[in-house]
């Protein structure tokens, strides 16, 4: 029996919807998305299959089977050459833009543990993977750095990001249900700073703006706010004056703005919240009848 998925594209400029299509599929392709350039990639949670679709209208380019573990907490990654990265049973796999296998990296040797792909440098030179440690894989498929930190925070719900210099920011648990953000040196894994910001949260979203500063949206048990942290110190530079509703993802925009994607599972409402460099809301658009999703990572 086939399931229908609703795939839509929203502009980060003003939050409006460009298009929406129903796609008849053999799997639930509504969980894992990645995008770059002219294509968006959809991976279901019930089969080891990826669809490559045209970003201009969502039309299908190809559908192929991959080595992949599907779950709403997992990710697939795509670099600026269209190479696709997946994971399964302790391994990370790199496929080219046609879906052909390039290499396999045995990250956790002789271990069937499913990892979590978190981020990459957009040229594919470094891929960030997390389990109970942080692993950095190079473009040849070799683990070049392992960071061990007993305070590494929520692997499932938190974002881990790697910047163009190879430095890494991640949530860390500081006890009592509180989390901070920590930055690690990408060459040796040493701690560069731990943020003065501490929050009690169920998850944390991170992204870098065009200046390299770190933006944080905390999915709090009480109220969620947007924070801007200095790239060199981790000090809180800006806190939004208003709360953020049901945040699920945070995305940078090339003009320096920040977009927070919110989703209310009780009402099936998606919110595109656009903020300037001072966390001031520029626009907010809501879209109804949106089923559960895992937001795309879009380079704009």
PDB file of C-alpha atoms in Angstrom:
ATOM      1  CA  UNK A   1       0.000   0.000   0.000  1.00  0.00           C
ATOM      2  CA  UNK A   2       1.399   3.361  -0.989  1.00  0.00           C
ATOM      3  CA  UNK A   3       1.534   6.428   1.241  1.00  0.00           C
ATOM      4  CA  UNK A   4       1.222  10.044   0.173  1.00  0.00           C
ATOM      5  CA  UNK A   5       3.740  12.662   1.198  1.00  0.00           C
ATOM      6  CA  UNK A   6       3.306  16.413   0.951  1.00  0.00           C
ATOM      7  CA  UNK A   7       6.556  18.072  -0.102  1.00  0.00           C
ATOM      8  CA  UNK A   8       6.622  21.870  -0.041  1.00  0.00           C
ATOM      9  CA  UNK A   9       9.199  24.599  -0.517  1.00  0.00           C
ATOM     10  CA  UNK A  10       9.182  27.849   1.461  1.00  0.00           C
ATOM     11  CA  UNK A  11      11.316  30.888   0.775  1.00  0.00           C
ATOM     12  CA  UNK A  12      13.503  32.138   3.610  1.00  0.00           C
ATOM     13  CA  UNK A  13      13.105  35.685   2.305  1.00  0.00           C
ATOM     14  CA  UNK A  14       9.505  36.224   3.358  1.00  0.00           C
ATOM     15  CA  UNK A  15       8.248  32.844   4.555  1.00  0.00           C
ATOM     16  CA  UNK A  16       5.836  32.283   1.676  1.00  0.00           C
ATOM     17  CA  UNK A  17       5.301  28.902   0.022  1.00  0.00           C
ATOM     18  CA  UNK A  18       6.666  28.525  -3.497  1.00  0.00           C
ATOM     19  CA  UNK A  19       5.056  25.199  -4.286  1.00  0.00           C
ATOM     20  CA  UNK A  20       3.606  22.043  -2.759  1.00  0.00           C
ATOM     21  CA  UNK A  21       3.122  18.619  -4.309  1.00  0.00           C
ATOM     22  CA  UNK A  22       1.695  15.263  -3.281  1.00  0.00           C
ATOM     23  CA  UNK A  23       4.067  12.418  -4.060  1.00  0.00           C
ATOM     24  CA  UNK A  24       2.907   8.819  -4.118  1.00  0.00           C
ATOM     25  CA  UNK A  25       5.696   6.726  -2.585  1.00  0.00           C
ATOM     26  CA  UNK A  26       6.414   3.267  -1.243  1.00  0.00           C
ATOM     27  CA  UNK A  27       7.761   4.757   1.990  1.00  0.00           C
ATOM     28  CA  UNK A  28       7.095   7.672   4.296  1.00  0.00           C
ATOM     29  CA  UNK A  29       9.455  10.208   2.754  1.00  0.00           C
ATOM     30  CA  UNK A  30       8.516  12.965   5.187  1.00  0.00           C
ATOM     31  CA  UNK A  31      11.233  12.612   7.791  1.00  0.00           C
ATOM     32  CA  UNK A  32      14.708  13.210   6.406  1.00  0.00           C
ATOM     33  CA  UNK A  33      15.513  15.977   3.964  1.00  0.00           C
ATOM     34  CA  UNK A  34      18.693  17.601   2.720  1.00  0.00           C
ATOM     35  CA  UNK A  35      19.160  20.125  -0.050  1.00  0.00           C
ATOM     36  CA  UNK A  36      21.773  22.039  -1.971  1.00  0.00           C
ATOM     37  CA  UNK A  37      21.696  23.895  -5.262  1.00  0.00           C
ATOM     38  CA  UNK A  38      19.102  22.558  -7.691  1.00  0.00           C
ATOM     39  CA  UNK A  39      18.046  19.411  -5.809  1.00  0.00           C
ATOM     40  CA  UNK A  40      16.369  18.201  -2.639  1.00  0.00           C
ATOM     41  CA  UNK A  41      16.845  14.694  -1.255  1.00  0.00           C
ATOM     42  CA  UNK A  42      14.084  12.840   0.634  1.00  0.00           C
ATOM     43  CA  UNK A  43      14.724   9.725   2.693  1.00  0.00           C
ATOM     44  CA  UNK A  44      11.955   7.681   4.236  1.00  0.00           C
ATOM     45  CA  UNK A  45      11.846   6.176   7.695  1.00  0.00           C
ATOM     46  CA  UNK A  46      10.423   2.821   6.607  1.00  0.00           C
ATOM     47  CA  UNK A  47      12.809   1.872   3.796  1.00  0.00           C
ATOM     48  CA  UNK A  48      16.478   2.335   2.918  1.00  0.00           C
ATOM     49  CA  UNK A  49      15.611   4.524  -0.068  1.00  0.00           C
ATOM     50  CA  UNK A  50      16.366   8.098  -1.146  1.00  0.00           C
ATOM     51  CA  UNK A  51      14.577  10.205  -3.720  1.00  0.00           C
ATOM     52  CA  UNK A  52      16.385  12.979  -5.584  1.00  0.00           C
ATOM     53  CA  UNK A  53      13.972  15.714  -6.659  1.00  0.00           C
ATOM     54  CA  UNK A  54      14.277  18.951  -8.590  1.00  0.00           C
ATOM     55  CA  UNK A  55      14.182  21.887  -6.231  1.00  0.00           C
ATOM     56  CA  UNK A  56      12.363  24.104  -8.736  1.00  0.00           C
ATOM     57  CA  UNK A  57       9.165  22.050  -8.635  1.00  0.00           C
ATOM     58  CA  UNK A  58       9.752  18.825  -6.663  1.00  0.00           C
ATOM     59  CA  UNK A  59       9.708  16.554  -9.705  1.00  0.00           C
ATOM     60  CA  UNK A  60      11.431  13.167  -9.281  1.00  0.00           C
ATOM     61  CA  UNK A  61      14.922  12.734 -10.771  1.00  0.00           C
ATOM     62  CA  UNK A  62      15.650   9.266  -9.368  1.00  0.00           C
ATOM     63  CA  UNK A  63      14.853   6.906  -6.508  1.00  0.00           C
ATOM     64  CA  UNK A  64      17.496   4.420  -5.312  1.00  0.00           C
ATOM     65  CA  UNK A  65      18.340   2.137  -2.395  1.00  0.00           C
ATOM     66  CA  UNK A  66      21.108   3.141   0.027  1.00  0.00           C
ATOM     67  CA  UNK A  67      22.841   1.837   3.132  1.00  0.00           C
ATOM     68  CA  UNK A  68      20.913   3.870   5.655  1.00  0.00           C
ATOM     69  CA  UNK A  69      19.158   3.634   8.982  1.00  0.00           C
ATOM     70  CA  UNK A  70      15.886   5.525   8.849  1.00  0.00           C
ATOM     71  CA  UNK A  71      14.532   7.309  11.900  1.00  0.00           C
ATOM     72  CA  UNK A  72      13.212  10.804  12.542  1.00  0.00           C
ATOM     73  CA  UNK A  73      16.267  11.617  14.682  1.00  0.00           C
ATOM     74  CA  UNK A  74      18.755  10.690  11.953  1.00  0.00           C
ATOM     75  CA  UNK A  75      20.024  12.805   9.071  1.00  0.00           C
ATOM     76  CA  UNK A  76      21.347  12.518   5.572  1.00  0.00           C
ATOM     77  CA  UNK A  77      23.861  15.128   4.415  1.00  0.00           C
ATOM     78  CA  UNK A  78      24.620  16.564   0.970  1.00  0.00           C
ATOM     79  CA  UNK A  79      27.698  18.614  -0.009  1.00  0.00           C
ATOM     80  CA  UNK A  80      28.023  21.241  -2.728  1.00  0.00           C
ATOM     81  CA  UNK A  81      29.016  18.629  -5.321  1.00  0.00           C
ATOM     82  CA  UNK A  82      25.813  16.686  -4.736  1.00  0.00           C
ATOM     83  CA  UNK A  83      27.566  13.883  -2.850  1.00  0.00           C
ATOM     84  CA  UNK A  84      25.263  12.176  -0.352  1.00  0.00           C
ATOM     85  CA  UNK A  85      26.273  10.872   3.089  1.00  0.00           C
ATOM     86  CA  UNK A  86      24.323   8.220   4.993  1.00  0.00           C
ATOM     87  CA  UNK A  87      24.995   5.981   7.993  1.00  0.00           C
ATOM     88  CA  UNK A  88      24.136   2.497   9.191  1.00  0.00           C
ATOM     89  CA  UNK A  89      25.509   0.082  11.799  1.00  0.00           C
ATOM     90  CA  UNK A  90      28.602   2.062  12.748  1.00  0.00           C
ATOM     91  CA  UNK A  91      29.524   2.975   9.164  1.00  0.00           C
ATOM     92  CA  UNK A  92      29.255   6.201   7.168  1.00  0.00           C
ATOM     93  CA  UNK A  93      28.732   5.946   3.403  1.00  0.00           C
ATOM     94  CA  UNK A  94      29.486   8.480   0.683  1.00  0.00           C
ATOM     95  CA  UNK A  95      27.592   8.337  -2.622  1.00  0.00           C
ATOM     96  CA  UNK A  96      28.079  10.581  -5.644  1.00  0.00           C
ATOM     97  CA  UNK A  97      25.340  12.731  -7.168  1.00  0.00           C
ATOM     98  CA  UNK A  98      24.099   9.753  -9.213  1.00  0.00           C
ATOM     99  CA  UNK A  99      23.701   7.654  -6.060  1.00  0.00           C
ATOM    100  CA  UNK A 100      26.752   5.429  -6.653  1.00  0.00           C
ATOM    101  CA  UNK A 101      28.890   4.395  -3.662  1.00  0.00           C
ATOM    102  CA  UNK A 102      32.237   6.243  -3.377  1.00  0.00           C
ATOM    103  CA  UNK A 103      33.558   5.000   0.000  1.00  0.00           C
ATOM    104  CA  UNK A 104      32.631   3.387   3.300  1.00  0.00           C
ATOM    105  CA  UNK A 105      34.057   4.627   6.606  1.00  0.00           C
ATOM    106  CA  UNK A 106      33.994   2.168   9.523  1.00  0.00           C
ATOM    107  CA  UNK A 107      33.605   4.774  12.258  1.00  0.00           C
ATOM    108  CA  UNK A 108      32.921   2.432  15.160  1.00  0.00           C
ATOM    109  CA  UNK A 109      34.791  -0.776  14.360  1.00  0.00           C
ATOM    110  CA  UNK A 110      32.916  -4.039  14.837  1.00  0.00           C
ATOM    111  CA  UNK A 111      29.949  -2.170  16.310  1.00  0.00           C
ATOM    112  CA  UNK A 112      26.413  -2.216  14.932  1.00  0.00           C
ATOM    113  CA  UNK A 113      25.532   1.068  16.632  1.00  0.00           C
ATOM    114  CA  UNK A 114      23.649   3.559  14.486  1.00  0.00           C
ATOM    115  CA  UNK A 115      25.435   6.903  14.462  1.00  0.00           C
ATOM    116  CA  UNK A 116      23.972  10.363  13.952  1.00  0.00           C
ATOM    117  CA  UNK A 117      25.187  12.433  11.017  1.00  0.00           C
ATOM    118  CA  UNK A 118      25.209  16.028  12.213  1.00  0.00           C
ATOM    119  CA  UNK A 119      26.906  18.406   9.780  1.00  0.00           C
ATOM    120  CA  UNK A 120      29.637  18.880   7.191  1.00  0.00           C
ATOM    121  CA  UNK A 121      31.831  21.564   5.710  1.00  0.00           C
ATOM    122  CA  UNK A 122      29.911  22.286   2.542  1.00  0.00           C
ATOM    123  CA  UNK A 123      32.753  21.203   0.244  1.00  0.00           C
ATOM    124  CA  UNK A 124      32.704  17.758   1.875  1.00  0.00           C
ATOM    125  CA  UNK A 125      36.217  18.083   3.309  1.00  0.00           C
ATOM    126  CA  UNK A 126      35.004  17.217   6.836  1.00  0.00           C
ATOM    127  CA  UNK A 127      31.907  15.305   7.953  1.00  0.00           C
ATOM    128  CA  UNK A 128      30.692  15.492  11.560  1.00  0.00           C
ATOM    129  CA  UNK A 129      29.292  12.339  13.197  1.00  0.00           C
ATOM    130  CA  UNK A 130      28.186  11.799  16.794  1.00  0.00           C
ATOM    131  CA  UNK A 131      27.450   8.836  19.009  1.00  0.00           C
ATOM    132  CA  UNK A 132      28.917   8.939  22.517  1.00  0.00           C
ATOM    133  CA  UNK A 133      31.851  10.817  21.009  1.00  0.00           C
ATOM    134  CA  UNK A 134      32.324  13.372  18.253  1.00  0.00           C
ATOM    135  CA  UNK A 135      33.956  11.976  15.106  1.00  0.00           C
ATOM    136  CA  UNK A 136      35.347  14.033  12.219  1.00  0.00           C
ATOM    137  CA  UNK A 137      35.737  12.204   8.899  1.00  0.00           C
ATOM    138  CA  UNK A 138      37.811  13.614   6.037  1.00  0.00           C
ATOM    139  CA  UNK A 139      36.964  13.617   2.341  1.00  0.00           C
ATOM    140  CA  UNK A 140      38.806  10.314   1.826  1.00  0.00           C
ATOM    141  CA  UNK A 141      36.594   8.494   4.301  1.00  0.00           C
ATOM    142  CA  UNK A 142      39.054   8.334   7.215  1.00  0.00           C
ATOM    143  CA  UNK A 143      38.326   9.350  10.820  1.00  0.00           C
ATOM    144  CA  UNK A 144      40.880  12.087  11.469  1.00  0.00           C
ATOM    145  CA  UNK A 145      39.694  13.348  14.864  1.00  0.00           C
ATOM    146  CA  UNK A 146      37.788  11.892  17.815  1.00  0.00           C
ATOM    147  CA  UNK A 147      36.607  14.195  20.604  1.00  0.00           C
ATOM    148  CA  UNK A 148      35.751  12.592  23.924  1.00  0.00           C
ATOM    149  CA  UNK A 149      33.835  14.742  26.403  1.00  0.00           C
ATOM    150  CA  UNK A 150      31.707  13.341  29.212  1.00  0.00           C
ATOM    151  CA  UNK A 151      29.549  16.486  29.029  1.00  0.00           C
ATOM    152  CA  UNK A 152      28.520  16.058  25.404  1.00  0.00           C
ATOM    153  CA  UNK A 153      24.847  16.894  25.461  1.00  0.00           C
ATOM    154  CA  UNK A 154      21.800  15.554  23.727  1.00  0.00           C
ATOM    155  CA  UNK A 155      22.939  13.442  20.792  1.00  0.00           C
ATOM    156  CA  UNK A 156      19.425  12.887  19.483  1.00  0.00           C
ATOM    157  CA  UNK A 157      17.834  16.309  19.840  1.00  0.00           C
ATOM    158  CA  UNK A 158      20.702  18.757  19.752  1.00  0.00           C
ATOM    159  CA  UNK A 159      22.490  20.246  16.752  1.00  0.00           C
ATOM    160  CA  UNK A 160      26.249  19.781  16.366  1.00  0.00           C
ATOM    161  CA  UNK A 161      27.812  22.152  13.819  1.00  0.00           C
ATOM    162  CA  UNK A 162      31.191  22.451  12.099  1.00  0.00           C
ATOM    163  CA  UNK A 163      32.325  25.774  10.629  1.00  0.00           C
ATOM    164  CA  UNK A 164      34.477  26.443   7.575  1.00  0.00           C
ATOM    165  CA  UNK A 165      37.629  26.374   9.753  1.00  0.00           C
ATOM    166  CA  UNK A 166      36.740  22.914  11.033  1.00  0.00           C
ATOM    167  CA  UNK A 167      35.896  24.070  14.569  1.00  0.00           C
ATOM    168  CA  UNK A 168      32.871  22.441  16.190  1.00  0.00           C
ATOM    169  CA  UNK A 169      30.079  23.760  18.413  1.00  0.00           C
ATOM    170  CA  UNK A 170      27.815  21.431  20.365  1.00  0.00           C
ATOM    171  CA  UNK A 171      25.419  21.309  23.311  1.00  0.00           C
ATOM    172  CA  UNK A 172      26.931  20.012  26.540  1.00  0.00           C
ATOM    173  CA  UNK A 173      25.215  18.920  29.734  1.00  0.00           C
ATOM    174  CA  UNK A 174      26.337  20.884  32.785  1.00  0.00           C
ATOM    175  CA  UNK A 175      24.127  19.052  35.283  1.00  0.00           C
ATOM    176  CA  UNK A 176      20.738  19.597  36.834  1.00  0.00           C
ATOM    177  CA  UNK A 177      18.978  19.394  33.480  1.00  0.00           C
ATOM    178  CA  UNK A 178      20.855  22.459  32.190  1.00  0.00           C
ATOM    179  CA  UNK A 179      22.815  22.755  28.967  1.00  0.00           C
ATOM    180  CA  UNK A 180      25.456  25.121  27.619  1.00  0.00           C
ATOM    181  CA  UNK A 181      27.178  25.417  24.225  1.00  0.00           C
ATOM    182  CA  UNK A 182      30.826  24.408  23.819  1.00  0.00           C
ATOM    183  CA  UNK A 183      33.265  25.132  20.998  1.00  0.00           C
ATOM    184  CA  UNK A 184      36.057  22.677  20.173  1.00  0.00           C
ATOM    185  CA  UNK A 185      39.227  23.225  18.162  1.00  0.00           C
ATOM    186  CA  UNK A 186      38.883  21.300  14.916  1.00  0.00           C
ATOM    187  CA  UNK A 187      42.578  20.368  14.767  1.00  0.00           C
ATOM    188  CA  UNK A 188      43.089  18.761  18.182  1.00  0.00           C
ATOM    189  CA  UNK A 189      39.629  18.658  19.833  1.00  0.00           C
ATOM    190  CA  UNK A 190      40.573  20.935  22.723  1.00  0.00           C
ATOM    191  CA  UNK A 191      37.898  23.146  24.284  1.00  0.00           C
ATOM    192  CA  UNK A 192      38.055  26.748  23.075  1.00  0.00           C
ATOM    193  CA  UNK A 193      35.181  28.031  25.223  1.00  0.00           C
ATOM    194  CA  UNK A 194      31.978  27.103  26.990  1.00  0.00           C
ATOM    195  CA  UNK A 195      29.108  29.561  26.671  1.00  0.00           C
ATOM    196  CA  UNK A 196      27.934  31.733  29.524  1.00  0.00           C
ATOM    197  CA  UNK A 197      24.439  30.895  28.293  1.00  0.00           C
ATOM    198  CA  UNK A 198      22.790  28.039  30.180  1.00  0.00           C
ATOM    199  CA  UNK A 199      19.295  26.775  29.462  1.00  0.00           C
ATOM    200  CA  UNK A 200      17.031  23.964  30.564  1.00  0.00           C
ATOM    201  CA  UNK A 201      15.826  22.368  27.382  1.00  0.00           C
ATOM    202  CA  UNK A 202      14.642  19.358  25.471  1.00  0.00           C
ATOM    203  CA  UNK A 203      16.761  20.219  22.436  1.00  0.00           C
ATOM    204  CA  UNK A 204      18.947  22.939  21.036  1.00  0.00           C
ATOM    205  CA  UNK A 205      19.243  24.275  17.485  1.00  0.00           C
ATOM    206  CA  UNK A 206      22.492  25.869  16.306  1.00  0.00           C
ATOM    207  CA  UNK A 207      23.695  27.661  13.197  1.00  0.00           C
ATOM    208  CA  UNK A 208      26.461  30.054  12.113  1.00  0.00           C
ATOM    209  CA  UNK A 209      25.615  33.435  10.622  1.00  0.00           C
ATOM    210  CA  UNK A 210      27.587  35.071   7.824  1.00  0.00           C
ATOM    211  CA  UNK A 211      30.018  36.560  10.386  1.00  0.00           C
ATOM    212  CA  UNK A 212      30.672  33.209  12.062  1.00  0.00           C
ATOM    213  CA  UNK A 213      28.752  33.987  15.250  1.00  0.00           C
ATOM    214  CA  UNK A 214      26.620  31.191  16.695  1.00  0.00           C
ATOM    215  CA  UNK A 215      22.847  31.411  16.910  1.00  0.00           C
ATOM    216  CA  UNK A 216      21.024  29.224  19.392  1.00  0.00           C
ATOM    217  CA  UNK A 217      17.337  28.451  19.705  1.00  0.00           C
ATOM    218  CA  UNK A 218      16.517  26.449  22.815  1.00  0.00           C
ATOM    219  CA  UNK A 219      13.526  24.135  22.714  1.00  0.00           C
ATOM    220  CA  UNK A 220      12.738  24.763  26.353  1.00  0.00           C
ATOM    221  CA  UNK A 221      10.299  23.055  28.670  1.00  0.00           C
ATOM    222  CA  UNK A 222       9.025  26.537  29.616  1.00  0.00           C
ATOM    223  CA  UNK A 223       9.798  29.313  27.111  1.00  0.00           C
ATOM    224  CA  UNK A 224      12.036  29.293  24.022  1.00  0.00           C
ATOM    225  CA  UNK A 225      14.216  32.238  23.035  1.00  0.00           C
ATOM    226  CA  UNK A 226      16.719  33.033  20.302  1.00  0.00           C
ATOM    227  CA  UNK A 227      20.307  33.815  21.333  1.00  0.00           C
ATOM    228  CA  UNK A 228      23.384  35.087  19.517  1.00  0.00           C
ATOM    229  CA  UNK A 229      26.781  34.003  20.869  1.00  0.00           C
ATOM    230  CA  UNK A 230      30.136  35.562  20.009  1.00  0.00           C
ATOM    231  CA  UNK A 231      32.270  33.263  17.857  1.00  0.00           C
ATOM    232  CA  UNK A 232      35.477  33.926  19.822  1.00  0.00           C
ATOM    233  CA  UNK A 233      34.138  33.932  23.379  1.00  0.00           C
ATOM    234  CA  UNK A 234      30.756  32.207  23.553  1.00  0.00           C
ATOM    235  CA  UNK A 235      29.383  35.212  25.426  1.00  0.00           C
ATOM    236  CA  UNK A 236      25.733  36.062  24.839  1.00  0.00           C
ATOM    237  CA  UNK A 237      25.582  39.078  22.535  1.00  0.00           C
ATOM    238  CA  UNK A 238      21.830  39.204  21.927  1.00  0.00           C
ATOM    239  CA  UNK A 239      18.709  37.602  23.378  1.00  0.00           C
ATOM    240  CA  UNK A 240      15.372  37.907  21.567  1.00  0.00           C
ATOM    241  CA  UNK A 241      12.868  40.065  23.431  1.00  0.00           C
ATOM    242  CA  UNK A 242      10.037  37.696  22.557  1.00  0.00           C
ATOM    243  CA  UNK A 243       9.656  33.941  22.758  1.00  0.00           C
ATOM    244  CA  UNK A 244       9.936  31.522  19.840  1.00  0.00           C
ATOM    245  CA  UNK A 245       6.951  29.249  19.229  1.00  0.00           C
ATOM    246  CA  UNK A 246       7.610  25.494  18.901  1.00  0.00           C
ATOM    247  CA  UNK A 247      11.111  25.785  17.378  1.00  0.00           C
ATOM    248  CA  UNK A 248      12.314  22.791  15.366  1.00  0.00           C
ATOM    249  CA  UNK A 249      15.171  24.156  13.260  1.00  0.00           C
ATOM    250  CA  UNK A 250      17.254  27.286  12.753  1.00  0.00           C
ATOM    251  CA  UNK A 251      18.712  28.304   9.380  1.00  0.00           C
ATOM    252  CA  UNK A 252      21.114  31.078   8.312  1.00  0.00           C
ATOM    253  CA  UNK A 253      20.315  33.265   5.300  1.00  0.00           C
ATOM    254  CA  UNK A 254      22.982  34.793   3.056  1.00  0.00           C
ATOM    255  CA  UNK A 255      21.873  38.364   3.832  1.00  0.00           C
ATOM    256  CA  UNK A 256      22.670  37.865   7.534  1.00  0.00           C
ATOM    257  CA  UNK A 257      19.124  37.105   8.650  1.00  0.00           C
ATOM    258  CA  UNK A 258      18.144  34.023  10.640  1.00  0.00           C
ATOM    259  CA  UNK A 259      15.087  31.847  10.019  1.00  0.00           C
ATOM    260  CA  UNK A 260      13.520  29.779  12.798  1.00  0.00           C
ATOM    261  CA  UNK A 261      11.235  26.995  11.621  1.00  0.00           C
ATOM    262  CA  UNK A 262       8.541  26.114  14.137  1.00  0.00           C
ATOM    263  CA  UNK A 263       6.077  23.258  14.102  1.00  0.00           C
ATOM    264  CA  UNK A 264       3.070  22.679  16.347  1.00  0.00           C
ATOM    265  CA  UNK A 265       2.251  18.963  16.147  1.00  0.00           C
ATOM    266  CA  UNK A 266      -1.045  19.530  17.960  1.00  0.00           C
ATOM    267  CA  UNK A 267      -2.401  21.817  15.238  1.00  0.00           C
ATOM    268  CA  UNK A 268      -0.203  20.782  12.259  1.00  0.00           C
ATOM    269  CA  UNK A 269       0.878  24.402  11.790  1.00  0.00           C
ATOM    270  CA  UNK A 270       4.309  25.308  10.387  1.00  0.00           C
ATOM    271  CA  UNK A 271       5.755  28.747  11.188  1.00  0.00           C
ATOM    272  CA  UNK A 272       8.518  30.508   9.254  1.00  0.00           C
ATOM    273  CA  UNK A 273       9.931  33.155  11.620  1.00  0.00           C
ATOM    274  CA  UNK A 274      12.430  35.568   9.986  1.00  0.00           C
ATOM    275  CA  UNK A 275      14.809  37.538  12.234  1.00  0.00           C
ATOM    276  CA  UNK A 276      17.484  40.139  11.566  1.00  0.00           C
ATOM    277  CA  UNK A 277      20.982  40.214  13.057  1.00  0.00           C
ATOM    278  CA  UNK A 278      19.592  41.653  16.290  1.00  0.00           C
ATOM    279  CA  UNK A 279      16.977  38.892  16.662  1.00  0.00           C
ATOM    280  CA  UNK A 280      14.195  41.341  15.783  1.00  0.00           C
ATOM    281  CA  UNK A 281      11.304  39.707  13.952  1.00  0.00           C
ATOM    282  CA  UNK A 282      11.003  40.906  10.370  1.00  0.00           C
ATOM    283  CA  UNK A 283       8.207  38.605   9.272  1.00  0.00           C
ATOM    284  CA  UNK A 284       6.333  35.515  10.376  1.00  0.00           C
ATOM    285  CA  UNK A 285       4.235  33.279   8.155  1.00  0.00           C
ATOM    286  CA  UNK A 286       2.114  30.319   9.237  1.00  0.00           C
ATOM    287  CA  UNK A 287       1.065  27.384   7.073  1.00  0.00           C
ATOM    288  CA  UNK A 288      -1.689  24.969   8.067  1.00  0.00           C
ATOM    289  CA  UNK A 289      -2.246  21.264   7.426  1.00  0.00           C
ATOM    290  CA  UNK A 290       1.453  20.412   7.563  1.00  0.00           C
ATOM    291  CA  UNK A 291       2.177  16.847   8.648  1.00  0.00           C
ATOM    292  CA  UNK A 292       5.120  15.923  10.889  1.00  0.00           C
ATOM    293  CA  UNK A 293       8.450  16.722   9.287  1.00  0.00           C
ATOM    294  CA  UNK A 294      12.204  16.961   9.727  1.00  0.00           C
ATOM    295  CA  UNK A 295      13.245  20.278   8.212  1.00  0.00           C
ATOM    296  CA  UNK A 296      15.600  20.490   5.274  1.00  0.00           C
ATOM    297  CA  UNK A 297      19.077  21.922   5.595  1.00  0.00           C
ATOM    298  CA  UNK A 298      19.050  24.550   2.855  1.00  0.00           C
ATOM    299  CA  UNK A 299      22.067  26.481   1.577  1.00  0.00           C
ATOM    300  CA  UNK A 300      20.843  29.863   0.324  1.00  0.00           C
TER     301      UNK A 300
END
